[in-house]
Amino acid sequence: MSASSTIHVTATAAGRFGAYGGRYVPETLMAALEELEEAYALAQKDPAFQAELEDLLHNYCGRPTPLYFAKRLTEQLGGAKIYLKREDLLHTGAHKINNALGQGLLARRMGKQRIIAETGAGQHGVATATVCALLGLECVVYMGVEDMQRQELNVYRMRLLGAEVRGVSAGSATLKDAINEAMRDWVTNVRTTYYVLGSALGAHPYPTMVRDFHRVISREARAQMLEQEGKLPTAIVACVGGGSNAIGAFYEFLPDTDVELIGVEAGGRGTALGEHAARFQKIGGGVPGVLQGTYSYVLQNDAGQISSTHSVSAGLDYASVGPEHAMLHDSGRASYVSCSDDAALKATVTLSRTEGILPALESAHAVAEAIRLAPTMAKTDVLMVNLSGRGDKDMGILARELDLKGSERTKG
Amino acid sequence: MAIEFKKRPGIVAYLTAGDPDLATTRDIALAAIDNGADVIELGVPFSDPLADGPVIQRASERAVARGVRLTDVLELAKELRTARPAAGLVLFSYLNPVVRMGMKAFCARAAEAGVDGVLLTDMIVEEAREYLDEMQANRLAPIFLAAPTSPDARLKAIAAVSQGFVYAISRVGITGTQQQVAGDASGLVMRLRQFTKLPIAVGFGISNAEHVKAVSEFADAAIIGSALVALIEKTPAAEAASVIGQFIAGLST
Ligand SMILES: Cc1ncc(COP(=O)(O)O)c(C=O)c1O
């Protein structure tokens, strides 16, 4: 990219990951972001807050999640040993609850009674609605109408949990548009409302805070790996939408420079702009820019208009990416690849039929990369996949895309 | 060419550039100037206008769909400058189109077009060092927004780096019309006044002569945005300039 398309960092700017991150928001939100930053810093140091979070993560959410050796998949692929970090087994079915619970407790501590959130796949919306039910808070979730259609079950779940789901029909009616609308709500109701952002995105302190609430994934996995294998994994694979499950799975391994970190973006149905959500793709991918409060790689046209995106998985279907991933990309500490819709769908079937585990379509992108990679690795290598969520929510899409009725018949 | 409010209250007219088309925006801007607007804010259409309400969102979407780009808006600014050398001219943009052009290139081209100042919706003072350097190098006025939620320390920092005028947001929220001038507005202007001698213009929700009169009691200028954009939306393009001209003329009576 050209030097002219970078923002030069000021010494005083907060929340930087190398050149990326920062705070690019309407002034009306600045007082709220400063209040949030301060409240979060205090909560982090408060043993009572940490103890309540830990207790609920354990007794309510089911942490620690298992690190499972996928023996049949490993044998079938004939290469590296594959382990799955089972975030899909968490309460509500995805890693998202780690963050929603942390922020929910923080909101209550700050005395905010009204919670808003955006959601793409609906998992963050469900997690936030769940935490609001648990803590007795009012909950409004913004969701693109396109996503409401393709993740309909999660819409019903949110409503059942007592949340109000507001459909957003602007733009491509997906995650980006839901975030715009949530931010408009926040600007309007900033004095009473807490915004539970669902990925490692947005203005400081969100990318840091969201990452911290997901660090538990790699903290557990690192210890489990040492216990079960006696060594660290060769590589870790995670899907990257906004980047929360991936940064959670990578973070405690960052100093272990022998451990390769691989993020998998949505390759969609092609490499042209608009056909995918692969921000780090070399040609037809993103360039650094500002979207929704943060400076990171953004899929956009040459006039700086944000481009539309496509992915079979609503959770990966987003034009930008968390700023910490932008830094890890540029430094080379992590590498980013993409996986097509078709490969993700195929991986969903493979994991279901070899291990009896139905992954979320988002997580299936990471599984697909592991399936591609494992046979190229030695049998002594260890590949860890962060299985960020379970796929029940995707049954409508899967039934359509995989022609499940047909395959039932042919099998007799 | 300067940002100057000769009467009180001054009038700032916001227009989404390229809605319904660039030529019509030019004619509307000229009519607005000729009927009493001191400053024209040319809004650069953006795909994701998260600080804007439905009216400006729709205008922006129409202009983006027509393919209107930042370079087109700079061209339009140049035409307006040539046609009306004395009018105040400000570019109003979200950050990303500017970052994509490059901050340095953008400021140089804005100056070359004859623009007086720039307002970037999602640029806060703390992140603005490079922006301020480039603006200064090109003798352009950086205009910042001040919000009712901004504590005094932030207002002070905003006042310290602003030039031309300070944009006081009348209420918490996004752009759009409203019934009354919010009670937040006068308190904010009073707090800002402690920190600056610059003119203070009040915007967000200012929609008619009554609002303008209310603003004139505590601020130097009123900014009219969504009300104009909504009027343009429902007026045939050929009549838009005269309709907006009349509307502006009627604001200060
Ligand atoms: C199961 C699952 N995995 C991954 C993601 C992508 O988000 P992130 O990149 O923040 O982990 C989502 C988002 O909805 C999800 O539901």
JSON list of N, CA and C in Angstrom, two decimals, chain A residues 278-333:
[
{"chain": "A", "resi": 278, "resn": "ALA", "atom": "N", "xyz": [-12.16, -11.08, 2.71]},
{"chain": "A", "resi": 278, "resn": "ALA", "atom": "CA", "xyz": [-10.75, -11.35, 3.01]},
{"chain": "A", "resi": 278, "resn": "ALA", "atom": "C", "xyz": [-9.97, -10.03, 2.98]},
{"chain": "A", "resi": 279, "resn": "ARG", "atom": "N", "xyz": [-9.95, -9.37, 4.12]},
{"chain": "A", "resi": 279, "resn": "ARG", "atom": "CA", "xyz": [-9.34, -8.05, 4.23]},
{"chain": "A", "resi": 279, "resn": "ARG", "atom": "C", "xyz": [-7.85, -8.07, 3.93]},
{"chain": "A", "resi": 280, "resn": "PHE", "atom": "N", "xyz": [-7.21, -9.21, 4.24]},
{"chain": "A", "resi": 280, "resn": "PHE", "atom": "CA", "xyz": [-5.76, -9.29, 4.07]},
{"chain": "A", "resi": 280, "resn": "PHE", "atom": "C", "xyz": [-5.37, -9.90, 2.72]},
{"chain": "A", "resi": 281, "resn": "GLN", "atom": "N", "xyz": [-6.32, -10.20, 1.88]},
{"chain": "A", "resi": 281, "resn": "GLN", "atom": "CA", "xyz": [-6.02, -10.75, 0.56]},
{"chain": "A", "resi": 281, "resn": "GLN", "atom": "C", "xyz": [-5.15, -9.75, -0.20]},
{"chain": "A", "resi": 282, "resn": "LYS", "atom": "N", "xyz": [-4.11, -10.26, -0.90]},
{"chain": "A", "resi": 282, "resn": "LYS", "atom": "CA", "xyz": [-3.12, -9.36, -1.53]},
{"chain": "A", "resi": 282, "resn": "LYS", "atom": "C", "xyz": [-3.74, -8.51, -2.64]},
{"chain": "A", "resi": 283, "resn": "ILE", "atom": "N", "xyz": [-4.44, -9.16, -3.53]},
{"chain": "A", "resi": 283, "resn": "ILE", "atom": "CA", "xyz": [-5.08, -8.41, -4.62]},
{"chain": "A", "resi": 283, "resn": "ILE", "atom": "C", "xyz": [-6.59, -8.49, -4.45]},
{"chain": "A", "resi": 284, "resn": "GLY", "atom": "N", "xyz": [-7.24, -7.34, -4.53]},
{"chain": "A", "resi": 284, "resn": "GLY", "atom": "CA", "xyz": [-8.69, -7.34, -4.31]},
{"chain": "A", "resi": 284, "resn": "GLY", "atom": "C", "xyz": [-9.04, -7.39, -2.83]},
{"chain": "A", "resi": 285, "resn": "GLY", "atom": "N", "xyz": [-8.05, -7.18, -1.96]},
{"chain": "A", "resi": 285, "resn": "GLY", "atom": "CA", "xyz": [-8.29, -7.18, -0.52]},
{"chain": "A", "resi": 285, "resn": "GLY", "atom": "C", "xyz": [-8.39, -5.76, 0.02]},
{"chain": "A", "resi": 286, "resn": "GLY", "atom": "N", "xyz": [-8.16, -5.62, 1.32]},
{"chain": "A", "resi": 286, "resn": "GLY", "atom": "CA", "xyz": [-8.33, -4.32, 1.97]},
{"chain": "A", "resi": 286, "resn": "GLY", "atom": "C", "xyz": [-7.08, -3.48, 1.98]},
{"chain": "A", "resi": 287, "resn": "VAL", "atom": "N", "xyz": [-7.25, -2.21, 2.24]},
{"chain": "A", "resi": 287, "resn": "VAL", "atom": "CA", "xyz": [-6.13, -1.31, 2.52]},
{"chain": "A", "resi": 287, "resn": "VAL", "atom": "C", "xyz": [-6.45, -0.57, 3.82]},
{"chain": "A", "resi": 288, "resn": "PRO", "atom": "N", "xyz": [-5.41, -0.06, 4.50]},
{"chain": "A", "resi": 288, "resn": "PRO", "atom": "CA", "xyz": [-5.68, 0.62, 5.77]},
{"chain": "A", "resi": 288, "resn": "PRO", "atom": "C", "xyz": [-6.63, 1.80, 5.61]},
{"chain": "A", "resi": 289, "resn": "GLY", "atom": "N", "xyz": [-7.55, 1.89, 6.53]},
{"chain": "A", "resi": 289, "resn": "GLY", "atom": "CA", "xyz": [-8.53, 2.97, 6.51]},
{"chain": "A", "resi": 289, "resn": "GLY", "atom": "C", "xyz": [-9.27, 3.01, 7.84]},
{"chain": "A", "resi": 290, "resn": "VAL", "atom": "N", "xyz": [-10.25, 3.89, 7.92]},
{"chain": "A", "resi": 290, "resn": "VAL", "atom": "CA", "xyz": [-11.00, 4.05, 9.16]},
{"chain": "A", "resi": 290, "resn": "VAL", "atom": "C", "xyz": [-12.45, 3.63, 8.95]},
{"chain": "A", "resi": 291, "resn": "LEU", "atom": "N", "xyz": [-12.87, 2.64, 9.70]},
{"chain": "A", "resi": 291, "resn": "LEU", "atom": "CA", "xyz": [-14.28, 2.27, 9.70]},
{"chain": "A", "resi": 291, "resn": "LEU", "atom": "C", "xyz": [-14.74, 2.01, 11.13]},
{"chain": "A", "resi": 292, "resn": "GLN", "atom": "N", "xyz": [-15.83, 2.64, 11.50]},
{"chain": "A", "resi": 292, "resn": "GLN", "atom": "CA", "xyz": [-16.49, 2.38, 12.78]},
{"chain": "A", "resi": 292, "resn": "GLN", "atom": "C", "xyz": [-15.54, 2.49, 13.96]},
{"chain": "A", "resi": 293, "resn": "GLY", "atom": "N", "xyz": [-14.75, 3.55, 13.93]},
{"chain": "A", "resi": 293, "resn": "GLY", "atom": "CA", "xyz": [-13.99, 3.92, 15.12]},
{"chain": "A", "resi": 293, "resn": "GLY", "atom": "C", "xyz": [-12.55, 3.50, 15.17]},
{"chain": "A", "resi": 294, "resn": "THR", "atom": "N", "xyz": [-12.12, 2.65, 14.24]},
{"chain": "A", "resi": 294, "resn": "THR", "atom": "CA", "xyz": [-10.75, 2.16, 14.33]},
{"chain": "A", "resi": 294, "resn": "THR", "atom": "C", "xyz": [-10.05, 2.18, 12.97]},
{"chain": "A", "resi": 295, "resn": "TYR", "atom": "N", "xyz": [-8.72, 2.27, 13.05]},
{"chain": "A", "resi": 295, "resn": "TYR", "atom": "CA", "xyz": [-7.89, 2.29, 11.85]},
{"chain": "A", "resi": 295, "resn": "TYR", "atom": "C", "xyz": [-7.35, 0.89, 11.63]},
{"chain": "A", "resi": 296, "resn": "SER", "atom": "N", "xyz": [-7.72, 0.27, 10.53]},
{"chain": "A", "resi": 296, "resn": "SER", "atom": "CA", "xyz": [-7.29, -1.10, 10.25]},
{"chain": "A", "resi": 296, "resn": "SER", "atom": "C", "xyz": [-7.46, -1.37, 8.76]},
{"chain": "A", "resi": 297, "resn": "TYR", "atom": "N", "xyz": [-7.26, -2.61, 8.37]},
{"chain": "A", "resi": 297, "resn": "TYR", "atom": "CA", "xyz": [-7.49, -2.96, 6.96]},
{"chain": "A", "resi": 297, "resn": "TYR", "atom": "C", "xyz": [-9.00, -2.91, 6.67]},
{"chain": "A", "resi": 298, "resn": "VAL", "atom": "N", "xyz": [-9.34, -2.26, 5.57]},
{"chain": "A", "resi": 298, "resn": "VAL", "atom": "CA", "xyz": [-10.75, -2.10, 5.22]},
{"chain": "A", "resi": 298, "resn": "VAL", "atom": "C", "xyz": [-10.96, -2.40, 3.74]},
{"chain": "A", "resi": 299, "resn": "LEU", "atom": "N", "xyz": [-11.96, -3.20, 3.44]},
{"chain": "A", "resi": 299, "resn": "LEU", "atom": "CA", "xyz": [-12.33, -3.44, 2.05]},
{"chain": "A", "resi": 299, "resn": "LEU", "atom": "C", "xyz": [-13.07, -2.21, 1.55]},
{"chain": "A", "resi": 300, "resn": "GLN", "atom": "N", "xyz": [-12.53, -1.57, 0.52]},
{"chain": "A", "resi": 300, "resn": "GLN", "atom": "CA", "xyz": [-13.08, -0.30, 0.05]},
{"chain": "A", "resi": 300, "resn": "GLN", "atom": "C", "xyz": [-12.68, -0.07, -1.40]},
{"chain": "A", "resi": 301, "resn": "ASN", "atom": "N", "xyz": [-13.41, 0.82, -2.06]},
{"chain": "A", "resi": 301, "resn": "ASN", "atom": "CA", "xyz": [-13.01, 1.15, -3.42]},
{"chain": "A", "resi": 301, "resn": "ASN", "atom": "C", "xyz": [-11.97, 2.28, -3.40]},
{"chain": "A", "resi": 302, "resn": "ASP", "atom": "N", "xyz": [-11.49, 2.69, -4.56]},
{"chain": "A", "resi": 302, "resn": "ASP", "atom": "CA", "xyz": [-10.37, 3.64, -4.55]},
{"chain": "A", "resi": 302, "resn": "ASP", "atom": "C", "xyz": [-10.80, 5.07, -4.20]},
{"chain": "A", "resi": 303, "resn": "ALA", "atom": "N", "xyz": [-12.10, 5.27, -4.00]},
{"chain": "A", "resi": 303, "resn": "ALA", "atom": "CA", "xyz": [-12.57, 6.57, -3.52]},
{"chain": "A", "resi": 303, "resn": "ALA", "atom": "C", "xyz": [-12.80, 6.54, -2.01]},
{"chain": "A", "resi": 304, "resn": "GLY", "atom": "N", "xyz": [-12.51, 5.41, -1.37]},
{"chain": "A", "resi": 304, "resn": "GLY", "atom": "CA", "xyz": [-12.69, 5.33, 0.07]},
{"chain": "A", "resi": 304, "resn": "GLY", "atom": "C", "xyz": [-14.10, 4.99, 0.51]},
{"chain": "A", "resi": 305, "resn": "GLN", "atom": "N", "xyz": [-14.93, 4.53, -0.43]},
{"chain": "A", "resi": 305, "resn": "GLN", "atom": "CA", "xyz": [-16.26, 4.03, -0.03]},
{"chain": "A", "resi": 305, "resn": "GLN", "atom": "C", "xyz": [-16.10, 2.57, 0.36]},
{"chain": "A", "resi": 306, "resn": "ILE", "atom": "N", "xyz": [-16.75, 2.20, 1.47]},
{"chain": "A", "resi": 306, "resn": "ILE", "atom": "CA", "xyz": [-16.63, 0.85, 1.99]},
{"chain": "A", "resi": 306, "resn": "ILE", "atom": "C", "xyz": [-17.32, -0.11, 1.03]},
{"chain": "A", "resi": 307, "resn": "SER", "atom": "N", "xyz": [-16.64, -1.21, 0.76]},
{"chain": "A", "resi": 307, "resn": "SER", "atom": "CA", "xyz": [-17.17, -2.13, -0.24]},
{"chain": "A", "resi": 307, "resn": "SER", "atom": "C", "xyz": [-18.14, -3.12, 0.42]},
{"chain": "A", "resi": 308, "resn": "SER", "atom": "N", "xyz": [-19.02, -3.69, -0.37]},
{"chain": "A", "resi": 308, "resn": "SER", "atom": "CA", "xyz": [-19.89, -4.74, 0.16]},
{"chain": "A", "resi": 308, "resn": "SER", "atom": "C", "xyz": [-19.05, -6.01, 0.26]},
{"chain": "A", "resi": 309, "resn": "THR", "atom": "N", "xyz": [-19.54, -6.95, 1.04]},
{"chain": "A", "resi": 309, "resn": "THR", "atom": "CA", "xyz": [-18.78, -8.18, 1.28]},
{"chain": "A", "resi": 309, "resn": "THR", "atom": "C", "xyz": [-19.72, -9.35, 1.07]},
{"chain": "A", "resi": 310, "resn": "HIS", "atom": "N", "xyz": [-19.14, -10.53, 0.93]},
{"chain": "A", "resi": 310, "resn": "HIS", "atom": "CA", "xyz": [-19.97, -11.73, 0.89]},
{"chain": "A", "resi": 310, "resn": "HIS", "atom": "C", "xyz": [-19.29, -12.88, 1.63]},
{"chain": "A", "resi": 311, "resn": "SER", "atom": "N", "xyz": [-20.06, -13.57, 2.43]},
{"chain": "A", "resi": 311, "resn": "SER", "atom": "CA", "xyz": [-19.64, -14.85, 2.98]},
{"chain": "A", "resi": 311, "resn": "SER", "atom": "C", "xyz": [-20.87, -15.67, 3.28]},
{"chain": "A", "resi": 312, "resn": "VAL", "atom": "N", "xyz": [-20.75, -16.98, 3.15]},
{"chain": "A", "resi": 312, "resn": "VAL", "atom": "CA", "xyz": [-21.84, -17.87, 3.54]},
{"chain": "A", "resi": 312, "resn": "VAL", "atom": "C", "xyz": [-22.06, -17.78, 5.06]},
{"chain": "A", "resi": 313, "resn": "SER", "atom": "N", "xyz": [-21.02, -17.34, 5.77]},
{"chain": "A", "resi": 313, "resn": "SER", "atom": "CA", "xyz": [-21.16, -17.23, 7.22]},
{"chain": "A", "resi": 313, "resn": "SER", "atom": "C", "xyz": [-21.32, -15.77, 7.62]},
{"chain": "A", "resi": 314, "resn": "ALA", "atom": "N", "xyz": [-22.44, -15.47, 8.27]},
{"chain": "A", "resi": 314, "resn": "ALA", "atom": "CA", "xyz": [-22.76, -14.09, 8.64]},
{"chain": "A", "resi": 314, "resn": "ALA", "atom": "C", "xyz": [-21.72, -13.50, 9.59]},
{"chain": "A", "resi": 315, "resn": "GLY", "atom": "N", "xyz": [-21.11, -14.33, 10.41]},
{"chain": "A", "resi": 315, "resn": "GLY", "atom": "CA", "xyz": [-20.16, -13.83, 11.42]},
{"chain": "A", "resi": 315, "resn": "GLY", "atom": "C", "xyz": [-18.84, -13.38, 10.84]},
{"chain": "A", "resi": 316, "resn": "LEU", "atom": "N", "xyz": [-18.53, -13.79, 9.61]},
{"chain": "A", "resi": 316, "resn": "LEU", "atom": "CA", "xyz": [-17.25, -13.40, 8.99]},
{"chain": "A", "resi": 316, "resn": "LEU", "atom": "C", "xyz": [-17.46, -12.33, 7.91]},
{"chain": "A", "resi": 317, "resn": "ASP", "atom": "N", "xyz": [-18.70, -11.95, 7.70]},
{"chain": "A", "resi": 317, "resn": "ASP", "atom": "CA", "xyz": [-19.09, -11.13, 6.56]},
{"chain": "A", "resi": 317, "resn": "ASP", "atom": "C", "xyz": [-18.97, -9.64, 6.91]},
{"chain": "A", "resi": 318, "resn": "TYR", "atom": "N", "xyz": [-17.74, -9.13, 6.99]},
{"chain": "A", "resi": 318, "resn": "TYR", "atom": "CA", "xyz": [-17.51, -7.78, 7.50]},
{"chain": "A", "resi": 318, "resn": "TYR", "atom": "C", "xyz": [-16.33, -7.15, 6.77]},
{"chain": "A", "resi": 319, "resn": "ALA", "atom": "N", "xyz": [-16.43, -5.84, 6.50]},
{"chain": "A", "resi": 319, "resn": "ALA", "atom": "CA", "xyz": [-15.45, -5.16, 5.64]},
{"chain": "A", "resi": 319, "resn": "ALA", "atom": "C", "xyz": [-14.14, -4.79, 6.33]},
{"chain": "A", "resi": 320, "resn": "SER", "atom": "N", "xyz": [-14.12, -4.76, 7.65]},
{"chain": "A", "resi": 320, "resn": "SER", "atom": "CA", "xyz": [-12.87, -4.45, 8.33]},
{"chain": "A", "resi": 320, "resn": "SER", "atom": "C", "xyz": [-12.51, -5.58, 9.28]},
{"chain": "A", "resi": 321, "resn": "VAL", "atom": "N", "xyz": [-11.44, -5.37, 10.05]},
{"chain": "A", "resi": 321, "resn": "VAL", "atom": "CA", "xyz": [-10.93, -6.44, 10.91]},
{"chain": "A", "resi": 321, "resn": "VAL", "atom": "C", "xyz": [-10.29, -5.77, 12.12]},
{"chain": "A", "resi": 322, "resn": "GLY", "atom": "N", "xyz": [-10.28, -6.45, 13.24]},
{"chain": "A", "resi": 322, "resn": "GLY", "atom": "CA", "xyz": [-9.72, -5.87, 14.46]},
{"chain": "A", "resi": 322, "resn": "GLY", "atom": "C", "xyz": [-8.29, -5.37, 14.25]},
{"chain": "A", "resi": 323, "resn": "PRO", "atom": "N", "xyz": [-7.97, -4.21, 14.84]},
{"chain": "A", "resi": 323, "resn": "PRO", "atom": "CA", "xyz": [-6.68, -3.56, 14.59]},
{"chain": "A", "resi": 323, "resn": "PRO", "atom": "C", "xyz": [-5.47, -4.37, 15.08]},
{"chain": "A", "resi": 324, "resn": "GLU", "atom": "N", "xyz": [-5.66, -5.22, 16.08]},
{"chain": "A", "resi": 324, "resn": "GLU", "atom": "CA", "xyz": [-4.52, -6.00, 16.55]},
{"chain": "A", "resi": 324, "resn": "GLU", "atom": "C", "xyz": [-4.11, -7.03, 15.49]},
{"chain": "A", "resi": 325, "resn": "HIS", "atom": "N", "xyz": [-5.10, -7.54, 14.75]},
{"chain": "A", "resi": 325, "resn": "HIS", "atom": "CA", "xyz": [-4.78, -8.45, 13.65]},
{"chain": "A", "resi": 325, "resn": "HIS", "atom": "C", "xyz": [-4.02, -7.72, 12.55]},
{"chain": "A", "resi": 326, "resn": "ALA", "atom": "N", "xyz": [-4.39, -6.45, 12.31]},
{"chain": "A", "resi": 326, "resn": "ALA", "atom": "CA", "xyz": [-3.67, -5.67, 11.29]},
{"chain": "A", "resi": 326, "resn": "ALA", "atom": "C", "xyz": [-2.19, -5.58, 11.67]},
{"chain": "A", "resi": 327, "resn": "MET", "atom": "N", "xyz": [-1.95, -5.36, 12.97]},
{"chain": "A", "resi": 327, "resn": "MET", "atom": "CA", "xyz": [-0.56, -5.28, 13.43]},
{"chain": "A", "resi": 327, "resn": "MET", "atom": "C", "xyz": [0.14, -6.63, 13.29]},
{"chain": "A", "resi": 328, "resn": "LEU", "atom": "N", "xyz": [-0.53, -7.70, 13.71]},
{"chain": "A", "resi": 328, "resn": "LEU", "atom": "CA", "xyz": [0.09, -9.04, 13.63]},
{"chain": "A", "resi": 328, "resn": "LEU", "atom": "C", "xyz": [0.34, -9.43, 12.17]},
{"chain": "A", "resi": 329, "resn": "HIS", "atom": "N", "xyz": [-0.55, -8.98, 11.30]},
{"chain": "A", "resi": 329, "resn": "HIS", "atom": "CA", "xyz": [-0.37, -9.23, 9.86]},
{"chain": "A", "resi": 329, "resn": "HIS", "atom": "C", "xyz": [0.89, -8.53, 9.35]},
{"chain": "A", "resi": 330, "resn": "ASP", "atom": "N", "xyz": [0.99, -7.24, 9.64]},
{"chain": "A", "resi": 330, "resn": "ASP", "atom": "CA", "xyz": [2.13, -6.46, 9.11]},
{"chain": "A", "resi": 330, "resn": "ASP", "atom": "C", "xyz": [3.46, -6.95, 9.68]},
{"chain": "A", "resi": 331, "resn": "SER", "atom": "N", "xyz": [3.44, -7.33, 10.97]},
{"chain": "A", "resi": 331, "resn": "SER", "atom": "CA", "xyz": [4.69, -7.76, 11.60]},
{"chain": "A", "resi": 331, "resn": "SER", "atom": "C", "xyz": [5.06, -9.17, 11.17]},
{"chain": "A", "resi": 332, "resn": "GLY", "atom": "N", "xyz": [4.10, -9.89, 10.63]},
{"chain": "A", "resi": 332, "resn": "GLY", "atom": "CA", "xyz": [4.37, -11.26, 10.21]},
{"chain": "A", "resi": 332, "resn": "GLY", "atom": "C", "xyz": [4.22, -12.27, 11.34]},
{"chain": "A", "resi": 333, "resn": "ARG", "atom": "N", "xyz": [3.88, -11.81, 12.55]},
{"chain": "A", "resi": 333, "resn": "ARG", "atom": "CA", "xyz": [3.74, -12.77, 13.66]},
{"chain": "A", "resi": 333, "resn": "ARG", "atom": "C", "xyz": [2.60, -13.74, 13.40]}
]
